[in-house]
Short mmCIF file of C-alpha atoms and ligand atoms in Angstrom, two decimals:
data_model
loop_
_atom_site.label_atom_id
_atom_site.label_comp_id
_atom_site.label_asym_id
_atom_site.label_seq_id
_atom_site.Cartn_x
_atom_site.Cartn_y
_atom_site.Cartn_z
CA MET P 363 0.00 0.00 0.00
CA GLY P 364 2.76 2.45 -0.68
CA LYS P 365 4.31 3.72 2.58
CA ILE P 366 2.28 3.53 5.76
CA GLY P 367 1.57 7.16 6.62
CA GLY P 368 3.12 8.31 3.34
CA PHE P 369 0.16 10.57 2.71
CA LEU P 370 0.97 12.39 5.99
CA GLU P 371 4.63 12.73 5.14
CA PHE P 372 4.47 13.93 1.53
CA ASP P 373 2.31 16.58 -0.16
CA ARG P 374 0.91 16.09 -3.64
CA GLN P 375 3.40 17.18 -6.24
CA GLU P 376 2.58 17.68 -9.91
CA PRO P 377 5.20 17.61 -12.67
CA GLY P 378 4.09 21.02 -13.98
CA TYR P 379 4.74 22.47 -17.41
CA ARG P 380 7.78 23.73 -19.26
CA PRO P 381 8.22 27.56 -18.91
CA LYS P 382 5.58 29.47 -20.85
CA GLU P 383 8.01 31.40 -23.07
CA GLU P 384 9.78 28.20 -24.03
CA ARG P 385 6.71 26.10 -24.75
CA ILE P 386 4.76 28.56 -26.90
CA ALA P 387 7.79 28.72 -29.21
CA ASP P 388 7.33 25.06 -30.17
CA TYR P 389 4.72 22.29 -30.38
CA ARG P 390 6.41 19.74 -28.13
CA ALA P 391 4.62 18.30 -25.10
CA VAL P 392 4.16 20.96 -22.43
CA GLU P 393 4.03 18.59 -19.48
CA ARG P 394 7.18 17.62 -17.57
CA ARG P 395 7.94 14.29 -15.86
CA LEU P 396 8.48 13.81 -12.13
CA SER P 397 11.97 12.78 -11.02
CA ASP P 398 12.42 9.19 -9.78
CA LYS P 399 12.64 10.43 -6.17
CA ASP P 400 9.47 12.54 -6.46
CA LEU P 401 7.64 9.70 -8.16
CA HIS P 402 8.63 7.30 -5.37
CA GLU P 403 7.22 9.74 -2.79
CA GLN P 404 4.04 10.33 -4.76
CA ALA P 405 3.40 6.59 -5.09
CA ALA P 406 4.04 6.33 -1.33
CA ARG P 407 0.97 8.52 -0.72
CA CYS P 408 -1.56 5.90 -1.87
CA MET P 409 -3.52 4.63 1.15
CA ASN P 410 -4.80 1.37 -0.42
CA CYS P 411 -8.32 2.34 0.70
CA GLY P 412 -10.75 -0.39 1.70
CA ILE P 413 -13.00 0.80 -1.09
CA PRO P 414 -10.77 2.24 -3.84
CA PHE P 415 -13.12 4.79 -5.39
CA CYS P 416 -10.35 5.71 -7.87
CA HIS P 417 -10.68 2.24 -9.39
CA GLY P 418 -14.39 1.53 -9.00
CA THR P 419 -16.06 4.93 -9.39
CA GLY P 420 -13.45 7.15 -11.00
CA CYS P 421 -11.68 5.23 -13.75
CA PRO P 422 -13.73 4.39 -16.86
CA VAL P 423 -11.36 1.50 -17.73
CA GLN P 424 -11.36 0.36 -14.06
CA ASN P 425 -7.58 0.54 -13.67
CA VAL P 426 -6.49 -1.40 -10.56
CA ILE P 427 -4.84 1.72 -9.20
CA PRO P 428 -3.82 0.90 -5.60
CA GLU P 429 -1.98 -2.21 -6.81
CA PHE P 430 0.11 -0.46 -9.47
CA ASN P 431 0.75 2.48 -7.14
CA ASP P 432 2.19 0.06 -4.59
CA MET P 433 4.35 -1.72 -7.15
CA ALA P 434 5.63 1.61 -8.50
CA TYR P 435 6.52 2.63 -4.94
CA ARG P 436 8.51 -0.58 -4.54
CA GLY P 437 10.14 -0.21 -7.98
CA ARG P 438 8.51 -3.44 -9.21
CA TRP P 439 7.87 -1.93 -12.64
CA LYS P 440 7.25 -5.12 -14.59
CA GLU P 441 4.53 -6.22 -12.18
CA ALA P 442 3.03 -2.72 -12.16
CA LEU P 443 2.91 -2.83 -15.95
CA ASP P 444 1.27 -6.27 -15.98
CA VAL P 445 -1.45 -5.01 -13.63
CA LEU P 446 -1.98 -1.83 -15.66
CA LEU P 447 -2.29 -3.73 -18.95
CA THR P 448 -4.99 -6.02 -17.58
CA THR P 449 -7.47 -3.13 -17.81
CA ASN P 450 -5.98 -0.39 -19.97
CA PRO P 451 -5.16 -1.12 -23.63
CA PHE P 452 -3.18 2.12 -24.15
CA PRO P 453 -1.92 3.69 -20.90
CA GLU P 454 0.49 5.90 -22.87
CA PHE P 455 -2.54 7.88 -24.16
CA THR P 456 -4.57 8.12 -20.97
CA SER P 457 -1.52 9.02 -18.89
CA ARG P 458 -0.99 12.06 -21.12
CA ILE P 459 -4.44 13.40 -21.93
CA CYS P 460 -6.97 11.91 -19.54
CA PRO P 461 -8.55 14.52 -17.23
CA ALA P 462 -8.10 11.85 -14.53
CA PRO P 463 -11.52 11.25 -12.99
CA CYS P 464 -9.64 8.71 -10.82
CA GLU P 465 -7.88 11.58 -9.04
CA ALA P 466 -11.19 13.38 -8.49
CA ALA P 467 -12.44 10.17 -6.80
CA CYS P 468 -9.29 9.58 -4.68
CA VAL P 469 -10.06 9.51 -0.94
CA LEU P 470 -7.24 12.02 -0.37
CA GLU P 471 -9.16 14.47 -2.59
CA LEU P 472 -11.98 14.17 -0.05
CA SER P 473 -9.81 14.44 3.04
CA ASN P 474 -7.32 17.16 2.12
CA GLY P 475 -7.88 18.08 -1.54
CA GLN P 476 -4.54 16.55 -2.53
CA PRO P 477 -5.27 13.33 -4.44
CA VAL P 478 -2.54 10.88 -5.39
CA THR P 479 -0.91 11.82 -8.72
CA ILE P 480 -2.33 8.66 -10.30
CA ARG P 481 -2.01 9.79 -13.91
CA GLU P 482 1.68 10.59 -13.48
CA ILE P 483 2.37 7.21 -11.86
CA GLU P 484 0.52 5.52 -14.73
CA LYS P 485 2.79 7.36 -17.18
CA ALA P 486 5.89 6.22 -15.31
CA VAL P 487 4.68 2.60 -15.36
CA ILE P 488 4.02 2.48 -19.11
CA GLU P 489 7.05 4.55 -20.14
CA THR P 490 9.36 2.43 -17.94
CA GLY P 491 7.77 -0.58 -19.64
CA PHE P 492 8.76 0.76 -23.06
CA GLU P 493 12.21 1.94 -21.91
CA ARG P 494 13.09 -1.43 -20.38
CA GLY P 495 11.79 -3.42 -23.33
CA TYR P 496 8.86 -5.00 -21.48
CA MET P 497 6.44 -3.75 -24.16
CA LYS P 498 7.16 -6.41 -26.75
CA PRO P 499 4.75 -7.46 -29.51
CA ARG P 500 2.47 -10.22 -28.19
CA PRO P 501 0.76 -11.75 -31.22
CA PRO P 502 -1.92 -14.30 -30.38
CA ALA P 503 -0.72 -17.91 -30.24
CA VAL P 504 -3.65 -19.18 -32.31
CA ARG P 505 -5.76 -17.58 -35.06
CA THR P 506 -9.50 -18.32 -35.07
CA GLY P 507 -9.97 -17.85 -38.80
CA LYS P 508 -12.62 -15.17 -38.16
CA ARG P 509 -12.16 -11.76 -39.76
CA VAL P 510 -13.35 -8.42 -38.38
CA ALA P 511 -13.40 -5.02 -40.13
CA VAL P 512 -13.11 -1.97 -37.87
CA ILE P 513 -14.18 1.34 -39.43
CA GLY P 514 -12.23 4.15 -37.79
CA SER P 515 -8.85 4.16 -36.03
CA GLY P 516 -9.51 6.56 -33.15
CA PRO P 517 -9.08 5.32 -29.57
CA ALA P 518 -12.33 3.29 -29.76
CA GLY P 519 -11.38 1.56 -33.03
CA LEU P 520 -7.81 0.91 -31.87
CA SER P 521 -9.05 -0.53 -28.60
CA VAL P 522 -11.59 -2.90 -30.17
CA ALA P 523 -9.00 -3.95 -32.78
CA HIS P 524 -6.33 -4.59 -30.14
CA VAL P 525 -8.54 -6.82 -27.99
CA LEU P 526 -10.05 -8.77 -30.91
CA ASN P 527 -6.56 -9.37 -32.30
CA GLN P 528 -5.38 -10.62 -28.91
CA LEU P 529 -8.33 -13.02 -28.96
CA GLY P 530 -7.02 -14.46 -32.22
CA HIS P 531 -9.31 -12.85 -34.78
CA THR P 532 -7.87 -11.25 -37.90
CA VAL P 533 -8.59 -7.51 -37.76
CA VAL P 534 -8.37 -4.91 -40.52
CA VAL P 535 -8.78 -1.27 -39.44
CA TYR P 536 -9.98 1.10 -42.17
CA ASP P 537 -9.64 4.87 -41.89
CA LYS P 538 -10.30 7.68 -44.31
CA SER P 539 -7.39 9.70 -42.91
CA HIS P 540 -3.84 9.32 -44.12
CA ARG P 541 -2.60 7.80 -40.84
CA PRO P 542 -4.29 5.95 -37.99
CA GLY P 543 -5.20 7.53 -34.66
CA GLY P 544 -8.41 9.52 -35.16
CA ILE P 545 -8.58 12.57 -32.92
CA LEU P 546 -5.44 11.38 -31.11
CA ARG P 547 -3.55 12.18 -34.30
CA TYR P 548 -5.56 14.82 -36.14
CA GLY P 549 -7.39 16.70 -33.36
CA ILE P 550 -5.40 16.77 -30.13
CA PRO P 551 -2.37 19.05 -30.57
CA ASP P 552 1.18 17.75 -30.29
CA PHE P 553 1.73 19.95 -27.25
CA LYS P 554 -0.69 17.64 -25.39
CA LEU P 555 0.17 14.37 -27.17
CA GLU P 556 3.25 14.06 -29.35
CA LYS P 557 2.52 11.83 -32.33
CA TRP P 558 5.50 9.50 -31.88
CA VAL P 559 3.47 8.10 -29.00
CA VAL P 560 0.66 7.18 -31.44
CA ASP P 561 3.16 5.85 -34.02
CA ARG P 562 4.83 3.66 -31.40
CA ARG P 563 1.50 2.01 -30.53
CA ILE P 564 0.45 1.54 -34.17
CA LYS P 565 3.80 -0.13 -34.91
CA LEU P 566 3.32 -2.49 -31.97
CA MET P 567 -0.21 -3.35 -33.11
CA MET P 568 1.03 -4.04 -36.64
CA GLU P 569 3.76 -6.31 -35.27
CA GLU P 570 1.02 -8.14 -33.37
CA GLY P 571 -0.88 -8.68 -36.61
CA VAL P 572 -3.46 -5.87 -36.82
CA GLU P 573 -3.74 -4.59 -40.40
CA PHE P 574 -4.33 -0.91 -41.19
CA GLU P 575 -5.83 0.37 -44.44
CA ASN P 576 -5.68 4.17 -44.60
CA ASP P 577 -6.99 6.71 -47.13
CA VAL P 578 -10.09 4.51 -47.46
CA THR P 579 -13.50 6.06 -46.82
CA VAL P 580 -15.86 3.21 -46.06
CA GLY P 581 -19.22 3.88 -47.72
CA ILE P 582 -17.52 5.71 -50.60
CA ASP P 583 -14.31 3.90 -51.59
CA ILE P 584 -15.60 0.53 -50.43
CA SER P 585 -19.17 -0.55 -49.70
CA TYR P 586 -20.75 -2.63 -46.97
CA ARG P 587 -21.33 -5.34 -49.59
CA TYR P 588 -17.54 -5.50 -50.09
CA LEU P 589 -16.98 -5.85 -46.35
CA GLU P 590 -19.78 -8.40 -45.97
CA THR P 591 -18.11 -10.78 -48.41
CA ARG P 592 -14.74 -10.57 -46.69
CA PHE P 593 -15.50 -10.24 -42.97
CA ASP P 594 -17.49 -12.09 -40.31
CA ALA P 595 -18.25 -8.93 -38.32
CA VAL P 596 -17.99 -5.16 -38.77
CA VAL P 597 -17.36 -2.63 -35.99
CA LEU P 598 -18.28 0.99 -36.66
CA ALA P 599 -15.91 3.34 -34.80
CA ALA P 600 -16.10 6.44 -36.98
CA GLY P 601 -16.50 8.99 -34.19
CA SER P 602 -18.93 11.86 -33.71
CA ARG P 603 -17.51 14.37 -36.11
CA GLN P 604 -20.42 16.53 -37.29
CA PRO P 605 -19.56 19.89 -35.67
CA ARG P 606 -22.24 22.08 -34.09
CA ASP P 607 -22.70 25.19 -36.24
CA LEU P 608 -23.56 28.77 -35.24
CA PRO P 609 -25.98 29.94 -37.95
CA ILE P 610 -25.92 33.67 -37.19
CA PRO P 611 -25.62 36.50 -39.74
CA GLY P 612 -22.11 36.60 -41.23
CA ARG P 613 -21.47 32.87 -40.78
CA GLU P 614 -20.46 32.69 -44.47
CA LEU P 615 -17.61 35.22 -44.08
CA LYS P 616 -14.05 34.17 -44.87
CA GLY P 617 -12.13 33.48 -41.66
CA VAL P 618 -14.99 31.75 -39.80
CA HIS P 619 -13.97 28.09 -39.37
CA TYR P 620 -14.84 25.01 -37.42
CA ALA P 621 -12.19 24.41 -34.76
CA MET P 622 -11.20 21.06 -36.24
CA GLU P 623 -10.16 22.78 -39.49
CA LEU P 624 -7.41 24.61 -37.59
CA LEU P 625 -6.40 21.63 -35.44
CA MET P 626 -6.31 19.14 -38.31
CA ALA P 627 -4.31 21.46 -40.55
CA GLN P 628 -1.79 22.14 -37.78
CA ASN P 629 -1.33 18.47 -36.91
CA ARG P 630 -0.97 17.54 -40.57
CA LYS P 631 1.67 20.24 -41.11
CA LEU P 632 3.67 19.07 -38.10
CA ALA P 633 3.52 15.52 -39.45
CA GLY P 634 4.99 16.69 -42.76
CA GLU P 635 1.75 16.13 -44.68
CA VAL P 636 0.96 18.55 -47.49
CA VAL P 637 -1.88 20.90 -46.54
CA PRO P 638 -3.38 22.62 -49.60
CA PRO P 639 -3.39 26.44 -49.23
CA GLU P 640 -7.21 26.57 -49.07
CA TYR P 641 -7.10 24.38 -45.90
CA ASP P 642 -4.10 26.08 -44.32
CA ILE P 643 -5.14 28.47 -41.54
CA VAL P 644 -2.57 30.86 -40.10
CA ALA P 645 -3.32 32.93 -36.99
CA GLU P 646 -0.06 34.88 -36.97
CA GLY P 647 -0.71 38.58 -36.30
CA LYS P 648 -4.48 38.04 -36.17
CA ASN P 649 -7.15 38.70 -33.57
CA VAL P 650 -8.64 35.29 -32.83
CA LEU P 651 -12.06 34.58 -31.37
CA VAL P 652 -12.73 31.05 -30.10
CA ILE P 653 -16.39 30.23 -29.49
CA GLY P 654 -16.81 27.39 -26.99
CA GLY P 655 -15.11 26.84 -23.65
CA GLY P 656 -14.25 23.11 -23.75
CA ASP P 657 -11.18 21.04 -24.61
CA THR P 658 -11.44 21.77 -28.33
CA GLY P 659 -11.64 25.53 -27.69
CA SER P 660 -8.66 25.37 -25.35
CA ASP P 661 -6.66 23.51 -28.02
CA CYS P 662 -7.48 26.35 -30.47
CA VAL P 663 -6.20 28.88 -27.90
CA GLY P 664 -2.87 27.04 -27.51
CA THR P 665 -2.48 26.56 -31.25
CA SER P 666 -3.30 30.21 -32.08
CA LEU P 667 -0.80 31.44 -29.48
CA ARG P 668 1.89 29.23 -31.03
CA HIS P 669 1.08 30.71 -34.45
CA GLY P 670 1.75 34.16 -32.96
CA ALA P 671 -1.80 35.52 -32.82
CA ARG P 672 -2.11 39.19 -31.85
CA SER P 673 -4.93 38.42 -29.40
CA VAL P 674 -6.99 35.39 -28.45
CA THR P 675 -10.42 35.66 -26.83
CA GLN P 676 -12.47 32.61 -25.86
CA ILE P 677 -16.17 32.99 -25.12
CA GLU P 678 -18.47 30.48 -23.44
CA ILE P 679 -22.25 30.70 -23.10
CA MET P 680 -22.36 28.89 -19.74
CA PRO P 681 -21.55 30.73 -16.47
CA LYS P 682 -18.05 30.70 -15.02
CA PRO P 683 -17.73 27.53 -12.92
CA PRO P 684 -16.74 27.87 -9.24
CA GLU P 685 -13.04 27.71 -8.32
CA GLU P 686 -13.74 24.73 -6.04
CA ARG P 687 -15.92 21.62 -6.51
CA HIS P 688 -19.61 22.66 -6.76
CA GLU P 689 -22.01 21.11 -4.25
CA SER P 690 -24.03 19.60 -7.12
CA THR P 691 -21.08 17.26 -7.83
CA PRO P 692 -19.92 16.00 -4.43
CA TRP P 693 -16.94 13.65 -4.08
CA PRO P 694 -16.34 11.07 -5.60
CA ASN P 695 -18.12 12.48 -8.70
CA TRP P 696 -16.35 14.30 -11.47
CA PRO P 697 -16.45 17.87 -10.14
CA LEU P 698 -18.08 20.86 -11.74
CA LYS P 699 -15.33 23.46 -11.26
CA LEU P 700 -13.21 25.92 -13.21
CA ARG P 701 -10.61 24.19 -15.38
CA THR P 702 -7.55 26.12 -16.52
CA SER P 703 -5.54 24.25 -19.14
CA SER P 704 -1.87 24.74 -19.98
CA SER P 705 -3.06 26.74 -23.01
CA HIS P 706 -5.12 29.10 -20.84
CA LYS P 707 -2.02 29.73 -18.75
CA GLU P 708 -0.16 30.79 -21.89
CA GLY P 709 -2.32 33.78 -22.74
CA GLY P 710 -5.64 35.08 -24.03
CA TRP P 711 -8.85 36.11 -22.32
CA ARG P 712 -11.82 34.04 -21.30
CA LEU P 713 -15.33 35.45 -21.08
CA TRP P 714 -18.28 33.52 -19.66
CA GLN P 715 -22.03 33.85 -20.15
CA VAL P 716 -21.44 35.48 -23.50
CA SER P 717 -22.80 34.62 -26.94
CA ALA P 718 -22.02 35.91 -30.43
CA THR P 719 -25.05 37.30 -32.28
CA GLN P 720 -23.48 38.34 -35.57
CA PHE P 721 -20.17 38.15 -37.45
CA VAL P 722 -19.12 41.42 -39.08
CA GLY P 723 -17.21 41.52 -42.37
CA ASN P 724 -15.35 43.99 -44.59
CA ASP P 725 -15.89 44.71 -48.29
CA GLU P 726 -13.71 41.73 -49.28
CA GLY P 727 -15.95 39.35 -47.38
CA ASN P 728 -13.44 38.74 -44.59
CA VAL P 729 -14.59 38.58 -40.98
CA VAL P 730 -13.33 41.55 -38.93
CA GLY P 731 -15.27 41.09 -35.71
CA ALA P 732 -18.25 39.73 -33.85
CA GLN P 733 -21.18 41.34 -32.08
CA CYS P 734 -21.63 39.71 -28.70
CA VAL P 735 -24.04 39.93 -25.81
CA GLU P 736 -24.04 38.80 -22.20
CA MET P 737 -26.61 36.14 -21.41
CA ASN P 738 -29.16 35.60 -18.64
CA ILE P 739 -29.50 31.96 -17.68
CA ASP P 740 -32.50 30.39 -15.96
CA PHE P 741 -32.25 26.75 -14.98
CA LYS P 742 -35.58 25.01 -15.45
CA ASP P 743 -35.64 21.34 -14.36
CA GLY P 744 -31.83 21.43 -14.44
CA ARG P 745 -31.75 22.56 -18.09
CA PRO P 746 -30.43 26.04 -18.95
CA ALA P 747 -32.67 28.55 -20.78
CA PHE P 748 -30.71 31.48 -22.26
CA SER P 749 -31.86 35.04 -23.00
CA PRO P 750 -29.79 38.13 -23.96
CA LYS P 751 -29.16 40.67 -21.18
CA ALA P 752 -30.63 43.98 -22.39
CA GLY P 753 -28.03 46.70 -22.99
CA SER P 754 -25.04 44.37 -22.60
CA GLU P 755 -24.09 44.23 -26.30
CA PHE P 756 -20.41 44.67 -27.17
CA ALA P 757 -18.06 44.01 -30.08
CA ILE P 758 -14.94 41.86 -30.30
CA GLU P 759 -12.34 42.43 -33.02
CA ALA P 760 -11.65 39.16 -34.80
CA ASP P 761 -10.15 38.27 -38.15
CA LEU P 762 -10.25 34.55 -37.38
CA VAL P 763 -13.12 32.78 -35.64
CA PHE P 764 -13.09 29.14 -34.52
CA LEU P 765 -16.36 27.40 -33.71
CA ALA P 766 -15.65 24.90 -30.92
CA MET P 767 -19.14 24.17 -29.65
CA GLY P 768 -19.04 20.39 -29.69
CA PHE P 769 -20.28 17.80 -32.13
CA VAL P 770 -23.87 16.85 -32.87
CA GLY P 771 -23.33 13.26 -34.03
CA PRO P 772 -21.67 10.99 -36.58
CA ALA P 773 -20.95 12.49 -40.00
CA THR P 774 -23.33 11.41 -42.74
CA ASN P 775 -22.22 8.28 -44.56
CA PRO P 776 -23.94 6.42 -47.41
CA MET P 777 -23.13 3.09 -45.75
CA LEU P 778 -25.25 3.89 -42.72
CA ASP P 779 -28.22 4.66 -44.98
CA GLU P 780 -27.56 1.68 -47.26
CA LEU P 781 -27.63 -0.60 -44.24
CA GLY P 782 -30.56 1.16 -42.57
CA ILE P 783 -28.62 1.55 -39.32
CA ALA P 784 -31.00 2.78 -36.59
CA ARG P 785 -30.18 6.04 -34.79
CA THR P 786 -30.78 7.28 -31.26
CA PRO P 787 -33.08 10.31 -30.79
CA ARG P 788 -29.88 12.43 -30.52
CA GLY P 789 -28.49 11.15 -33.85
CA GLY P 790 -25.93 8.62 -32.61
CA ILE P 791 -25.81 4.99 -33.66
CA ALA P 792 -28.33 2.94 -31.67
CA ILE P 793 -26.86 -0.20 -30.11
CA ASP P 794 -28.15 -2.90 -27.75
CA GLU P 795 -26.47 -4.03 -24.53
CA LEU P 796 -24.12 -6.21 -26.62
CA HIS P 797 -22.93 -3.15 -28.61
CA MET P 798 -24.71 -4.48 -31.73
CA THR P 799 -26.69 -2.24 -34.07
CA ASN P 800 -30.03 -3.31 -35.56
CA VAL P 801 -28.02 -5.06 -38.32
CA PRO P 802 -26.76 -8.47 -37.10
CA GLY P 803 -22.96 -8.63 -37.01
CA VAL P 804 -22.54 -4.84 -37.21
CA PHE P 805 -21.41 -3.31 -33.93
CA ALA P 806 -20.73 0.33 -32.96
CA VAL P 807 -18.35 1.81 -30.37
CA GLY P 808 -16.90 5.06 -29.07
CA ASP P 809 -18.22 8.55 -29.75
CA MET P 810 -20.25 7.22 -32.67
CA ALA P 811 -22.46 5.23 -30.30
CA GLN P 812 -21.94 6.95 -26.94
CA GLY P 813 -21.79 10.59 -28.07
CA GLN P 814 -18.81 12.89 -27.79
CA SER P 815 -16.80 11.97 -24.72
CA LEU P 816 -13.25 11.23 -23.59
CA VAL P 817 -10.41 9.14 -24.95
CA VAL P 818 -10.54 6.88 -21.89
CA ARG P 819 -14.29 6.26 -22.37
CA ALA P 820 -13.82 5.49 -26.08
CA MET P 821 -11.09 3.00 -25.14
CA ALA P 822 -13.23 1.40 -22.43
CA ASP P 823 -16.11 1.10 -24.85
CA GLY P 824 -13.93 -0.51 -27.52
CA ARG P 825 -12.45 -2.96 -25.03
CA ASP P 826 -15.88 -3.99 -23.67
CA ALA P 827 -17.43 -4.25 -27.15
CA ALA P 828 -14.61 -6.55 -28.31
CA VAL P 829 -15.68 -9.13 -25.75
CA GLN P 830 -19.24 -9.01 -27.14
CA VAL P 831 -18.00 -9.28 -30.75
CA ASP P 832 -15.90 -12.29 -29.74
CA THR P 833 -18.90 -13.98 -28.09
CA TRP P 834 -21.03 -13.32 -31.16
CA LEU P 835 -18.35 -14.67 -33.53
CA LYS P 836 -17.99 -17.85 -31.49
CA ALA P 837 -21.76 -18.38 -31.70
CA GLN P 838 -21.70 -18.22 -35.54
CA LYS P 839 -21.35 -21.44 -37.54
C1 FAD A 960 -9.95 18.81 -30.44
C2 FAD A 960 -10.29 17.74 -29.46
C3 FAD A 960 -9.52 17.61 -28.32
C4 FAD A 960 -9.82 16.60 -27.41
N1 FAD A 960 -9.04 16.49 -26.29
C5 FAD A 960 -9.27 15.46 -25.43
C6 FAD A 960 -8.43 15.28 -24.30
O1 FAD A 960 -7.50 16.05 -24.05
N2 FAD A 960 -8.69 14.22 -23.49
C7 FAD A 960 -9.71 13.34 -23.73
O2 FAD A 960 -9.87 12.38 -22.97
N3 FAD A 960 -10.54 13.51 -24.78
C8 FAD A 960 -10.34 14.55 -25.65
N4 FAD A 960 -11.17 14.72 -26.72
C9 FAD A 960 -12.25 13.73 -26.97
C10 FAD A 960 -11.69 12.45 -27.64
O3 FAD A 960 -10.67 12.76 -28.54
C11 FAD A 960 -12.80 11.65 -28.32
O4 FAD A 960 -13.80 11.37 -27.35
C12 FAD A 960 -12.25 10.34 -28.90
O5 FAD A 960 -11.22 10.58 -29.83
C13 FAD A 960 -13.35 9.52 -29.56
O6 FAD A 960 -12.77 8.36 -30.11
P1 FAD A 960 -13.43 7.57 -31.32
O7 FAD A 960 -12.48 6.47 -31.63
O8 FAD A 960 -14.83 7.22 -30.98
O9 FAD A 960 -13.52 8.60 -32.54
P2 FAD A 960 -12.41 9.46 -33.34
O10 FAD A 960 -11.19 9.71 -32.52
O11 FAD A 960 -13.16 10.64 -33.84
O12 FAD A 960 -12.00 8.52 -34.57
C14 FAD A 960 -12.89 8.23 -35.59
C15 FAD A 960 -12.10 7.82 -36.83
O13 FAD A 960 -13.01 7.34 -37.82
C16 FAD A 960 -12.56 7.74 -39.10
N5 FAD A 960 -13.69 7.70 -40.02
C17 FAD A 960 -14.83 8.43 -39.99
N6 FAD A 960 -15.65 8.08 -41.00
C18 FAD A 960 -15.01 7.12 -41.71
C19 FAD A 960 -15.33 6.35 -42.88
N7 FAD A 960 -16.49 6.50 -43.49
N8 FAD A 960 -14.42 5.46 -43.34
C20 FAD A 960 -13.24 5.27 -42.71
N9 FAD A 960 -12.88 5.97 -41.61
C21 FAD A 960 -13.76 6.86 -41.10
C22 FAD A 960 -12.00 9.13 -38.85
O14 FAD A 960 -11.09 9.52 -39.87
C23 FAD A 960 -11.33 8.95 -37.49
O15 FAD A 960 -9.97 8.58 -37.64
C24 FAD A 960 -10.91 15.73 -27.64
C25 FAD A 960 -11.71 15.90 -28.78
C26 FAD A 960 -11.40 16.89 -29.68
C27 FAD A 960 -12.26 17.06 -30.91
#
């Protein structure tokens, strides 16, 4: 259980970020690593609680956290890795970009507000595993002869492919993008997740026998009929990539983009891919307005600052969250509270309870600003109802606008219509408790089925669905 009384002896210590001036001059990961000594002390703080809420309530993949904390404390890295890999297919992703609901559910968060640095210990376990050569390809000993097509190579698709391959099925992952990884590769900036981490995992999966077919849009380049003749099951893992629009006057002006247009272009450029000029967005010297206060908006802030934007303003329609956990989300729940990302610490302004009502353009059709207004919010049955606050109108100068207001559901695809795949009332793919759609042998996982969420949830969903696909395959003649 770490060190008896360790939590009394040592305070929580986070690795922190590289200095601001240094990090906004490049796109490398902003987060530092703890020293071996600090890591040993941090692992010593775990209390091995009778009921480990971190594991049971907090972690969507149910990582067995007290056990690997203890092994990390004792320097038993191989055993820590073995425990971690029993639940988590890709700890190198979660340990870098997970918001760590496990830490919010740690009993030390309840007692003194200083949870164990679980995410950092997880990173040390997996990275030590790679450094010491413990992370070797482990192809399955026996192949079943069953073939599965996975559509989409984001965290959900990778996770379902990994587990099905381990179970001996032959898996081909199709993706319309040039390289596998989904939002891990083309959405999340390098300063949060460097892409060699994704490449390293894809290489390992290939060595284990997973096949990747990129630059293939299923439903356009190949049909369901094609897949049906070659595979015993199909798993849809194409994400929830239809962005929410803001249809206000001036939406058509040049310089108003969906957030993903900026993030994709930037990630492609850093990867050495050719970005045609019409898709290349440059914020250097510009006043940037980001609409939407979530992760995607924050990634636009960090990216714009690295481009050398003159100013960056982020607006959010919801009220400013409290600095501390709100009473509506008591421990061990994921807390409603103000989140300040590394990008927010680098610059820019944030405004809450504000909405844009109109984009303003010049004679050339370029956006030059936005009319905004403060909002009144009434909560009726827990749902917010918004109305403009009279007399609060103001203007923001902006020659680039990024819409980062979430995603409304899976992108349209002829295959879904051809197959008659049933949808949920909110537009996602409807699945039963076995992750199967209304079409036998066609399963759906990740954001496509669950709605826009987190990398760790997409991975958990893929892992759990793989078990159902395996059961279904075994039941087929
Ligand atoms: C900008 C941004 C930042 C984020 N930051 C974080 C973060 O820091 N931490 C976190 O936990 N979560 C974060 N998230 C959320 C997280 O990335 C998603 O929840 C997760 O990636 C969903 O995984 P997925 O596999 O379901 O879908 P995706 O990652 O969207 O992958 C879907 C894949 O399907 C492919 N595809 C789609 N249609 C087809 C087709 N017809 N044929 C072939 N391929 C197809 C796409 O090219 C894509 O590669 C972020 C999301 C965004 C947008």
